[in-house]
XYZ file of C-alpha atoms in Angstrom:
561
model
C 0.000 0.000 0.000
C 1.412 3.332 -1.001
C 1.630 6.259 1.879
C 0.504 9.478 1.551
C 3.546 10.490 2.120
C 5.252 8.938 -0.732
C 2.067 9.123 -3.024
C 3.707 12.035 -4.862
C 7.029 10.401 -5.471
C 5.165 6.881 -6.177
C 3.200 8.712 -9.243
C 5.869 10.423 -10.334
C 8.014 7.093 -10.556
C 4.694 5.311 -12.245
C 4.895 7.930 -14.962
C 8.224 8.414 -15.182
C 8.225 4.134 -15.950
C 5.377 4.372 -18.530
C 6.785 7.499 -20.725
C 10.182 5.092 -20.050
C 8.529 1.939 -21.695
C 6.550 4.145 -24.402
C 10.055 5.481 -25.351
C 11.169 1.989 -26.135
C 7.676 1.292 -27.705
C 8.931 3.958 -30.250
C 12.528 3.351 -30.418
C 11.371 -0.295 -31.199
C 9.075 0.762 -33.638
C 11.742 3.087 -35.378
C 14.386 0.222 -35.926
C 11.733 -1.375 -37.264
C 10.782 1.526 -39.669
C 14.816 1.883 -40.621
C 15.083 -1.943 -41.499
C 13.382 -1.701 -45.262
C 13.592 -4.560 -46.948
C 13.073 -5.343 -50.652
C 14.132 -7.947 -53.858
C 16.712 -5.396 -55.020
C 18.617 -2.510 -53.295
C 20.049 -0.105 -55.284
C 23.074 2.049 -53.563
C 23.803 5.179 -55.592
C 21.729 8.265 -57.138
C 22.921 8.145 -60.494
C 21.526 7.502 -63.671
C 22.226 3.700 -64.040
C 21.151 4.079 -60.487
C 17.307 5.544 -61.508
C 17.456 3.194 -64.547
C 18.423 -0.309 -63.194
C 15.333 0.702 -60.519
C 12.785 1.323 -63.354
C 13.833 -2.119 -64.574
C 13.497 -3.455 -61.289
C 9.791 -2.032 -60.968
C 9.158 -2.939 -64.873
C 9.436 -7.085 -63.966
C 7.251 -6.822 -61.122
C 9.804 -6.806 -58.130
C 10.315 -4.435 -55.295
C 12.852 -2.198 -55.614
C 14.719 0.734 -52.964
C 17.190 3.180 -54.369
C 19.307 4.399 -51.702
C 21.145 7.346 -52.697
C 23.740 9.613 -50.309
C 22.681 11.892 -52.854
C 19.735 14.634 -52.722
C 19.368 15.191 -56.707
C 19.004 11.994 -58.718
C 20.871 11.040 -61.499
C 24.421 11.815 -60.891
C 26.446 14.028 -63.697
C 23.592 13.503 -66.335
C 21.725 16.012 -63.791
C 24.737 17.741 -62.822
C 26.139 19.420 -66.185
C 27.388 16.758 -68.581
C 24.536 17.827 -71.130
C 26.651 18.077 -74.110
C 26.045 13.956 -74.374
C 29.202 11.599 -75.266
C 26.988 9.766 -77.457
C 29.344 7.863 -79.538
C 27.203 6.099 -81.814
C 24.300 6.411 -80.646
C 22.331 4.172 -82.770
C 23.564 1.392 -80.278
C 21.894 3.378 -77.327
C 18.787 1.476 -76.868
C 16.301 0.215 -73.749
C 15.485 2.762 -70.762
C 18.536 5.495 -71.739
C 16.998 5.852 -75.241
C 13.727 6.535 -73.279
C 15.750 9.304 -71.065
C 16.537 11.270 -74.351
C 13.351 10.641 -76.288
C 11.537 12.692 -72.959
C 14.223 14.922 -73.412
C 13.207 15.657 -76.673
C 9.770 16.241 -75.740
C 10.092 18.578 -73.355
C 11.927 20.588 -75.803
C 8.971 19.749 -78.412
C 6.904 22.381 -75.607
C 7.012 26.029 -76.027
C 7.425 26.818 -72.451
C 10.991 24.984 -72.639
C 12.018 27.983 -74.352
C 12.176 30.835 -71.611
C 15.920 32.116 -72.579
C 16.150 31.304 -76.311
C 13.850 30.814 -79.562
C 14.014 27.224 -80.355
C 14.797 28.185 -84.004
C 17.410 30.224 -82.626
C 19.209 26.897 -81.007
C 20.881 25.612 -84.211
C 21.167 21.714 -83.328
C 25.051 21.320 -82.538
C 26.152 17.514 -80.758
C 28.883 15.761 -80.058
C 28.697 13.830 -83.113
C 25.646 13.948 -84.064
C 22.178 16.245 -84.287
C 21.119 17.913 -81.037
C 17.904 17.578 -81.812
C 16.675 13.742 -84.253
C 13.544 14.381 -85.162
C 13.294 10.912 -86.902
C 13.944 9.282 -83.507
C 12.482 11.218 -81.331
C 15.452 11.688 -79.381
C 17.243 14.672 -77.783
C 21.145 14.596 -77.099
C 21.957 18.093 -75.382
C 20.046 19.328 -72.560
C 19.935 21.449 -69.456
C 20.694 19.982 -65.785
C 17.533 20.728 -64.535
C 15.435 19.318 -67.220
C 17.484 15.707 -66.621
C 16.837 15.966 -63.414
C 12.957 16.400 -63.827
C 13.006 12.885 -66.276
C 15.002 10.919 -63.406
C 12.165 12.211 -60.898
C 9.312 11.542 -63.467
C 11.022 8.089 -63.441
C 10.497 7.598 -59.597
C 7.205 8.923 -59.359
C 5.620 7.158 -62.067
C 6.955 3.477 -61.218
C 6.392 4.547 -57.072
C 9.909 3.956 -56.517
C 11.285 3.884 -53.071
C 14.105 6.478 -52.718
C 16.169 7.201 -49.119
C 18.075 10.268 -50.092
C 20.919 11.715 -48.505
C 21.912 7.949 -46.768
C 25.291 7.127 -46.727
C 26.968 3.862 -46.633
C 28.467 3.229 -43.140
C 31.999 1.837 -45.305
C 33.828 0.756 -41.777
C 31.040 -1.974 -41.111
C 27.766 -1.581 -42.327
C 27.604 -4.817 -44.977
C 26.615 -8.067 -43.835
C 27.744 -11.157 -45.557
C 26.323 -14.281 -44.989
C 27.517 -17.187 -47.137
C 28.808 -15.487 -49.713
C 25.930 -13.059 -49.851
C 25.174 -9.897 -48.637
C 22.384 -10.041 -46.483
C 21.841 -6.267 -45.074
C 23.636 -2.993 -45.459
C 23.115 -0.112 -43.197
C 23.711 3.701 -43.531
C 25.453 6.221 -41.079
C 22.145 7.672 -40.193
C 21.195 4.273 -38.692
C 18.952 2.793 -41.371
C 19.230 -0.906 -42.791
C 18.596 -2.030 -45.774
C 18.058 -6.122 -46.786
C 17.642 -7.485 -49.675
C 17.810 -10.587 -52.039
C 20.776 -8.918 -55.060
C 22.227 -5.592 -54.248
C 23.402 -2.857 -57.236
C 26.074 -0.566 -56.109
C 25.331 2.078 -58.840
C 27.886 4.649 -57.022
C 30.847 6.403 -59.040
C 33.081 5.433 -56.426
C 32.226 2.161 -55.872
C 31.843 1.974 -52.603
C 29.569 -1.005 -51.986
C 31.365 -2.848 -54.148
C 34.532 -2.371 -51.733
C 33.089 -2.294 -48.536
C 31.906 -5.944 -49.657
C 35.491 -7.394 -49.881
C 35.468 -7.375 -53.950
C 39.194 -7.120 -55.625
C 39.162 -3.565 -57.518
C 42.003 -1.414 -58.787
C 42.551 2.024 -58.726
C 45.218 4.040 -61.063
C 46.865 2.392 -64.455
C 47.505 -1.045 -65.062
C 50.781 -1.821 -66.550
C 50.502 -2.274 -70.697
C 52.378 -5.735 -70.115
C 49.121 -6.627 -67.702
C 46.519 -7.296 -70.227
C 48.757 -6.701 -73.524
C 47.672 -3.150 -73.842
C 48.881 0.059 -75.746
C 47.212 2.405 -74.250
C 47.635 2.271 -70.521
C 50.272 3.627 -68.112
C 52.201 6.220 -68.196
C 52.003 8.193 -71.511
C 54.825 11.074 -71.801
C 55.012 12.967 -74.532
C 51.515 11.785 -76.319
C 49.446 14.206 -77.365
C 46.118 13.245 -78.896
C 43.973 16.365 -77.880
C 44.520 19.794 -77.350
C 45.463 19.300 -73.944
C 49.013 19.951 -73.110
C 51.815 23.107 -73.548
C 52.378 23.281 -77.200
C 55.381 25.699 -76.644
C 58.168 25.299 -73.964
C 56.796 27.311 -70.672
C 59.114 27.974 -67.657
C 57.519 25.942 -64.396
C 59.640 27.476 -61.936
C 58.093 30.495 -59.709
C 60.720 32.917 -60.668
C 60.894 32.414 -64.523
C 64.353 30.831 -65.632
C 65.571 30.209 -61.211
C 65.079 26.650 -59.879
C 65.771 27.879 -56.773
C 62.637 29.825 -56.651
C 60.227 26.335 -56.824
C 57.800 24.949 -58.709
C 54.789 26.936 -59.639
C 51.782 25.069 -57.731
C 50.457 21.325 -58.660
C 53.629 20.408 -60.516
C 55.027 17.142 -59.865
C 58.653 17.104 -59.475
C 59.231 13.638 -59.208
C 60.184 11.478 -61.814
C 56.714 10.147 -63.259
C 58.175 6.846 -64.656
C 58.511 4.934 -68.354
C 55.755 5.124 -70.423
C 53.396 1.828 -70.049
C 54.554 1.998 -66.329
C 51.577 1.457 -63.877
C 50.707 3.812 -61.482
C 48.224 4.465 -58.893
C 46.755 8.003 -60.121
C 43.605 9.203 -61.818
C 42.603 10.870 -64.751
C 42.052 14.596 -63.432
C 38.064 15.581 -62.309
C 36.225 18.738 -62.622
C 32.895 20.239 -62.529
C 31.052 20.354 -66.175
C 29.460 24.233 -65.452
C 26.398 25.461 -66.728
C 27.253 29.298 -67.684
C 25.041 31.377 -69.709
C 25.479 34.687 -71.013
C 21.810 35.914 -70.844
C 21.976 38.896 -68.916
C 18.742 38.325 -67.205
C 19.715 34.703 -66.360
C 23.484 35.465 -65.302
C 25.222 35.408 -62.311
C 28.896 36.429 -62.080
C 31.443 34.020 -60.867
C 31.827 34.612 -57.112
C 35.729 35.089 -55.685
C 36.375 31.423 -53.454
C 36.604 31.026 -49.919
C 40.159 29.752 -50.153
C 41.380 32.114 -53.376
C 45.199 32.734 -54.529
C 45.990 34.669 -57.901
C 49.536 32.592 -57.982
C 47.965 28.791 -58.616
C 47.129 30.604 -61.687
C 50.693 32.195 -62.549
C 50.606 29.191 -65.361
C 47.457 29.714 -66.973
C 49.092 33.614 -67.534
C 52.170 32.349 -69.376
C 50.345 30.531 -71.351
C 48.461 33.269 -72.401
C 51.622 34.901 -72.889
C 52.890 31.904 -75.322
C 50.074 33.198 -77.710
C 47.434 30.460 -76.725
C 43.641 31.653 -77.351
C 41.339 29.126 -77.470
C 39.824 29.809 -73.922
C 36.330 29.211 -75.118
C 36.492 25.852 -77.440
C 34.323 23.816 -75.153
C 31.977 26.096 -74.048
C 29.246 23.339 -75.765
C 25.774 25.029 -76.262
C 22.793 24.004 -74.549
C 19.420 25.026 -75.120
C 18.621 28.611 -74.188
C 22.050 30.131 -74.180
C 24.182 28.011 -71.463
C 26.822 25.409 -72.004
C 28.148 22.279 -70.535
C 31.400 23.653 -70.300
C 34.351 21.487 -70.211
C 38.202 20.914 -69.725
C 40.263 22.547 -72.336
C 44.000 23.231 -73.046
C 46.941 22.800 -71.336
C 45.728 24.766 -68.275
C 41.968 24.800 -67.426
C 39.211 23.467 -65.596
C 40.829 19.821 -64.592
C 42.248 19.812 -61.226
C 45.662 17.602 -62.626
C 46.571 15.338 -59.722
C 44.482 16.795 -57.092
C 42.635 13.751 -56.754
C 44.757 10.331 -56.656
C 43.501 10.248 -52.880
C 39.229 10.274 -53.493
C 38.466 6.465 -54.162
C 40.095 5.424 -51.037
C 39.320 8.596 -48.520
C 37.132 8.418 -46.008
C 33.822 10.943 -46.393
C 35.343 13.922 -44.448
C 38.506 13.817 -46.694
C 36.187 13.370 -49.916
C 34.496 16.550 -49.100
C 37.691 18.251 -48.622
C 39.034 17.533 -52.145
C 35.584 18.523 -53.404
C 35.532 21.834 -51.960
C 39.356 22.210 -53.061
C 38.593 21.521 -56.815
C 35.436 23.651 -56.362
C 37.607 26.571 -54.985
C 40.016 25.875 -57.591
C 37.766 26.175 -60.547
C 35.597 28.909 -59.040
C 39.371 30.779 -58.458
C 40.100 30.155 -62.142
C 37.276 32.134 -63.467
C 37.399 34.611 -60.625
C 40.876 35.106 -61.661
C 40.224 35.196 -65.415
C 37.429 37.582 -65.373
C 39.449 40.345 -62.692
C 43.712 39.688 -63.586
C 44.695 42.595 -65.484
C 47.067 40.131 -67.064
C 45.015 38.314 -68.618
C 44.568 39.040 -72.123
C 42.024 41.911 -72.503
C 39.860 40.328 -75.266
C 39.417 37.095 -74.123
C 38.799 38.432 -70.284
C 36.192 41.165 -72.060
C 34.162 38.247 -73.260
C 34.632 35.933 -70.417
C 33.098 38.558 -68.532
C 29.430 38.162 -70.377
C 29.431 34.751 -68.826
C 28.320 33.626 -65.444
C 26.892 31.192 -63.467
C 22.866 30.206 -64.618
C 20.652 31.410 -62.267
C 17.991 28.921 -62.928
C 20.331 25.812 -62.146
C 21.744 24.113 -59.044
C 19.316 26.767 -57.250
C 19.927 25.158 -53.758
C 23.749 24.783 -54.031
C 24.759 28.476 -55.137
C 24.370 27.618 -59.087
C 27.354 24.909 -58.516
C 26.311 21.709 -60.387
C 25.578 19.005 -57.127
C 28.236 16.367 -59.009
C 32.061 16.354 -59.481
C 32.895 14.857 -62.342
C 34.283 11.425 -60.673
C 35.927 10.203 -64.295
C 37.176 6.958 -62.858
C 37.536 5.786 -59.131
C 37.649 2.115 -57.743
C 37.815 -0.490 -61.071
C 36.166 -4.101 -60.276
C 38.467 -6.678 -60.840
C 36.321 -9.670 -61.785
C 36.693 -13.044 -63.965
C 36.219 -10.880 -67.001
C 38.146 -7.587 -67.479
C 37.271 -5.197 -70.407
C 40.458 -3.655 -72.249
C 41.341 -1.940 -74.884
C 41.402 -4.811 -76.936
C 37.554 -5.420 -76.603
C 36.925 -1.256 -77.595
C 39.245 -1.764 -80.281
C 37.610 -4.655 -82.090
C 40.944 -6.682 -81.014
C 39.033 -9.541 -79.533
C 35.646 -10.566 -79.510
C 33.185 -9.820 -76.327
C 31.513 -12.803 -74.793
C 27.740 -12.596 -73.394
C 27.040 -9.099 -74.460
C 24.595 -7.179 -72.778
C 26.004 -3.547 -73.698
C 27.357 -1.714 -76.154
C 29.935 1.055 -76.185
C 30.815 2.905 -79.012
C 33.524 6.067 -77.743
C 37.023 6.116 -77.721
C 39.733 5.095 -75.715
C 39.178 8.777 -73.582
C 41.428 9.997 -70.476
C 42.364 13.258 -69.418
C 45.490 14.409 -68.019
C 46.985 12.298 -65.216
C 49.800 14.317 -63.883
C 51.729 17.902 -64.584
C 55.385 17.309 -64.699
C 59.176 18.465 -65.737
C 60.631 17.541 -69.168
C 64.228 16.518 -69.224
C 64.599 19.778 -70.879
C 62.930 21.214 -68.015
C 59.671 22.395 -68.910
C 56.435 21.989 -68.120
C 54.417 19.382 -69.497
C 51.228 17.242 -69.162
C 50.623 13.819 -69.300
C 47.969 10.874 -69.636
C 45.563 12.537 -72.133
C 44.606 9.765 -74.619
C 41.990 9.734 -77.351
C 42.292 6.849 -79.933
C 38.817 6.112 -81.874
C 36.937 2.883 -81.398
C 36.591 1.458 -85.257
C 33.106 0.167 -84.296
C 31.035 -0.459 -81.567
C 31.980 -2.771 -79.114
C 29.931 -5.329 -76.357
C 29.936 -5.216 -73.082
C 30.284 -8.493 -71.434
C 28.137 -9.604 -68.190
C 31.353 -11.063 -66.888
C 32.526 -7.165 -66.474
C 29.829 -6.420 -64.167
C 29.549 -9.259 -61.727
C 32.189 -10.138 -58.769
C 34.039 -13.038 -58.781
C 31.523 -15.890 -57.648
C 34.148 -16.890 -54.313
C 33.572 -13.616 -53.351
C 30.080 -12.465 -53.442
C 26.894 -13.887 -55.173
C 24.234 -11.277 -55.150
C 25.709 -7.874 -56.285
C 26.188 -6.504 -59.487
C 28.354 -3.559 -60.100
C 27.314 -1.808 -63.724
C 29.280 1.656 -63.086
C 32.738 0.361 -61.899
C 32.235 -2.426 -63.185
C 36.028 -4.397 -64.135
C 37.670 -3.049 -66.656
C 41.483 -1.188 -67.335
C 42.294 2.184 -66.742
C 42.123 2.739 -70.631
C 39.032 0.710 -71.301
C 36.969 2.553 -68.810
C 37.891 5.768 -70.377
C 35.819 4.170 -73.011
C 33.321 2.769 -71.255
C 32.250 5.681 -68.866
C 30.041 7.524 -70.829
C 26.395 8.119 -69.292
C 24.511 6.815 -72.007
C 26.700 3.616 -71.192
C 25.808 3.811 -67.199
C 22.352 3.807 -67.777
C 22.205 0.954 -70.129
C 24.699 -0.768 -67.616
C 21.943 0.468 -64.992
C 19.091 -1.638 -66.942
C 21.105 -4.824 -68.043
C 22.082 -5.536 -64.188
C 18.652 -4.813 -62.935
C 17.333 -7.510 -64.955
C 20.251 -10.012 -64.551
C 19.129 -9.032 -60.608
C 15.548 -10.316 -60.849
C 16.480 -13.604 -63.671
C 18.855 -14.409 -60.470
C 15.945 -13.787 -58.011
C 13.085 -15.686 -59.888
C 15.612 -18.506 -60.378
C 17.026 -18.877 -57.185
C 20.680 -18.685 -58.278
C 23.683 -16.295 -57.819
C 24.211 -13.636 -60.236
C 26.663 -15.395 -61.692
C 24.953 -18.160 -62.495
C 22.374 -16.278 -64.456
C 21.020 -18.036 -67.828
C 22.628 -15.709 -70.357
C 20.120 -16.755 -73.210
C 17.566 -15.903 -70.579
C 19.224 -12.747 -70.257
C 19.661 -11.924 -73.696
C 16.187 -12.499 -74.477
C 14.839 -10.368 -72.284
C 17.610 -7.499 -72.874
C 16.282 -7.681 -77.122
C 12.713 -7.603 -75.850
C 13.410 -3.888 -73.548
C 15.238 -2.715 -77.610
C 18.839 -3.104 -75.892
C 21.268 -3.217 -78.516
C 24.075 -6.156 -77.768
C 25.859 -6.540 -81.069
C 26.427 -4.037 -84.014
C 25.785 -4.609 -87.943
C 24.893 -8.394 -87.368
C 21.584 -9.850 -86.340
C 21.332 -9.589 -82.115
């Protein structure tokens, strides 16, 4: 019996004990609500991401896309809308969907605001902005790819945690070979029957204990040309035509290097290495007036890392604006170009591997740097008064990346962590060398990488290296051996965007158009492996096949599929 005396306390205890057990009610309920379960889980936000999930939905199975990204559909969404199509008559299935709603959202009036459509002219990489006989649009805006990836979830009600990110350190469970749950830093869980790591980076894929590479493979590895360490080739506009001075005082060693020069020897060419083609941002500028921003001054800003860019101004160079690609209603997808320009040479070796803090740093330090560069352009007075007079109609698009200061959401991650499977794509497969077994891709660009490293000659200048562009003659499959793990060492993930491959195939291979068709090939291998009870890598390839020809995927070019 309770005394009056202690009545008071007593209740307060009694209360105290039921709002204790109704907390644990909820916190019981909420690990329930963060387990989500479902036949395929999809980690990544980018385009093969959104496509492999429309696949998913298309054969009837449940599907969650879990993306540490906020804005679907990676650099498609992010300014990379001057398409690498490569041929694109071998783009087929759910990407040739992507650009045949691009093209009728241009077909509207009111996708006009900045720019006559007649006014446009119909300029691709390639081929025609704008194929009217197809249906199909090549060159677009961020913001209008980023509308079809959302259209995409809403229509086929697919499941999407945004801004989740993979706990690397320990959240993937394994279970016989399979991964059985992965969880997110935030505390959710995700299970599932066959996982898609859909990142750039790969970071499923790794956390998973699959063999991957990052940096060049030796030539000698897989009987390559192409690959490792390639001084003194020059198949783009991309290095120092003329002999320019890389010391900070012009002509004194003594003085140092001018910034992001590597002085140490850089090895013999077909060498292997463990660094990365450079990254960037692909900006959206426009030089409407009523639509233009100017480019803001960094936080972290110094008018000496651009000391180079100046003397190669002063070595005569001029074409500052040669990939300044037009996009509908006056903005570009603006791109690397020249020996000194947007790419961020050898800023970057460190991403794949860094933890999430240290990713974010080399983000904002190749933001700042790029920002800095066209700071710097538009407000030296040594840079060269015509091109900075023209430069300075150009900004930033008001209209895109509203929420992140008009800074496209994406870096351009060109190559990370590499899958090292069974099957390995090289440059013999892109160069019609050797013949591609169990096709369920196609890629059709060339053998494409951007500067690797800045460097001293022997004579002592400066000098790039690692820019490569040799043509595929035709194009080429994609085999499903590329994309799945070795069977020892997982059985139920699939792995479309770094999917195994060399350094110089992937340059190849990378292309979005590619991604997304990746995207929708492993999302079907995913449910054939589900529906038949059998690891991935076991999948029935006519099976496959079949069912790839019946979504209009392309999988071999001028025979019968």
């Amino acid at each position: 019996m309770i005394s009056k005396r202690n009545y008071g306390s007593s209740l307060k205890f009694i209360i105290l004990a039921i709002a204790i057990f109704s907390v644990g009610l909820d916190a019981a309920a909420q690990a329930i609500v963060k387990t989500q379960k479902a036949d395929v889980i999809i980690y990544g936000g980018t385009a093969a991401a959104i496509t492999a999930a429309v696949q998913v939905t298309k054969m009837g199975r449940s599907v969650i896309v879990v993306s540490p990204d906020n804005h679907l559909g990676g650099l498609s969404s992010s300014g990379l809308g001057f398409t690498d199509t490569g041929n694109k008559s071998v783009i087929g299935g759910l990407a040739r969907e992507f650009y045949h709603r691009v093209y009728l959202h241009y077909q509207q009036d009111s996708a006009w605001k900045w720019q006559r459509k007649s006014e446009y002219g119909n300029k691709g990489q390639g081929t025609p902005a704008i194929d009217g006989k197809d249906r199909t649009m090549w060159i677009f805006e961020p913001h209008v790819a980023e509308k079809v990836m959302e259209d995409f979830v809403k229509e086929n009600h697919i499941r999407v945690f945004r801004n989740s990110w993979l706990n690397r350190a320990s959240g993937v469970k394994m279970k016989a070979g399979k991964i059985t749950e992965i969880s997110m830093l935030n505390g959710e869980k995700f299970q599932g029957k066959v996982f898609i790591d859909a990142t750039y980076e790969g970071d499923l894929m790794a956390a998973a204990g699959i063999t991957y590479h990052v940096g060049r493979e030796p030539n000698s590895r897989y009987g390559e040309t192409w690959n490792g360490v390639q001084a003194m080739v020059f198949q783009h506009e991309h290095h120092f035509a003329k002999a320019i001075d890389p010391y900070k005082i012009p002509g004194n060693p003594n003085s140092g290097f001018l910034p992001e020069i590597n002085s140490t020897p850089i090895g013999i060419n077909g060498a292997e290495d463990k660094k990365l083609q450079a990254y960037c941002f692909r900006m959206c500028l426009t030089n409407k007036t009523e639509n233009r921003i100017a480019f803001p001054k960094p936080d972290r800003y110094n008018p000496q890392d651009y000391e180079l860019l100046i003397r190669v101004f002063d070595s005569g160079w001029r074409a500052l604006f040669n990939k300044y690609d037009p996009l509908p209603n006056h903005k570009t997808d603006t791109n690397n170009h020249g020996p000194f320009s947007t790419d961020f040479i050898g800023m970057n070796y460190d991403y794949p591997e860094a933890v999430y803090e240290k990713r974010n740093k080399i983000i904002k330090a190749h933001a700042d740097y790029q920002k800095g560069l066209m700071y710097f352009m538009c407000t030296d007075q040594r840079v060269p008064k015509d091109l900075q007079q023209k430069l300075n109609t150009w900004g930033l698009a008001k209209d895109e990346f509203k929420d992140n200061e008009n800074w496209p959401y994406q870096i351009y991650v060109r190559e990370a962590r590499r899958m090292i499977s069974d099957y390995v794509m090289t440059e013999n497969e892109v160069l019609g060398k050797r013949s591609v077994p169990f096709p369920i891709a196609m890629g059709s660009y060339a053998l494409d990488s951007h500067n690797v490293q800045r460097y001293i000659t022997t004579e002592g200048f400066v000098q790039n290296e690692g820019d490569i562009g040799v043509k595929a003659p035709a194009p080429y499959g994609i085999s499903y051996g590329a994309i799945v793990p070795k069977q020892q060492q997982c059985t139920n993930l699939l792995v479309p965007v770094c999917l195994s491959a060399s350094h110089i195939a992937y340059g190849s291979v990378r292309m979005e158009p590619v991604f997304m068709i990746l995207g929708e090939s492993a999302a079907t291998a995913a449910v054939l492996a589900i529906a038949k009870k059998t690891s991935v890598q076991e999948v029935d390839y006519k099976e496959l096949k079949a069912l790839l020809l019946k979504q209009k995927q392309l999988l071999r070019f001028g025979v019968p599929n």
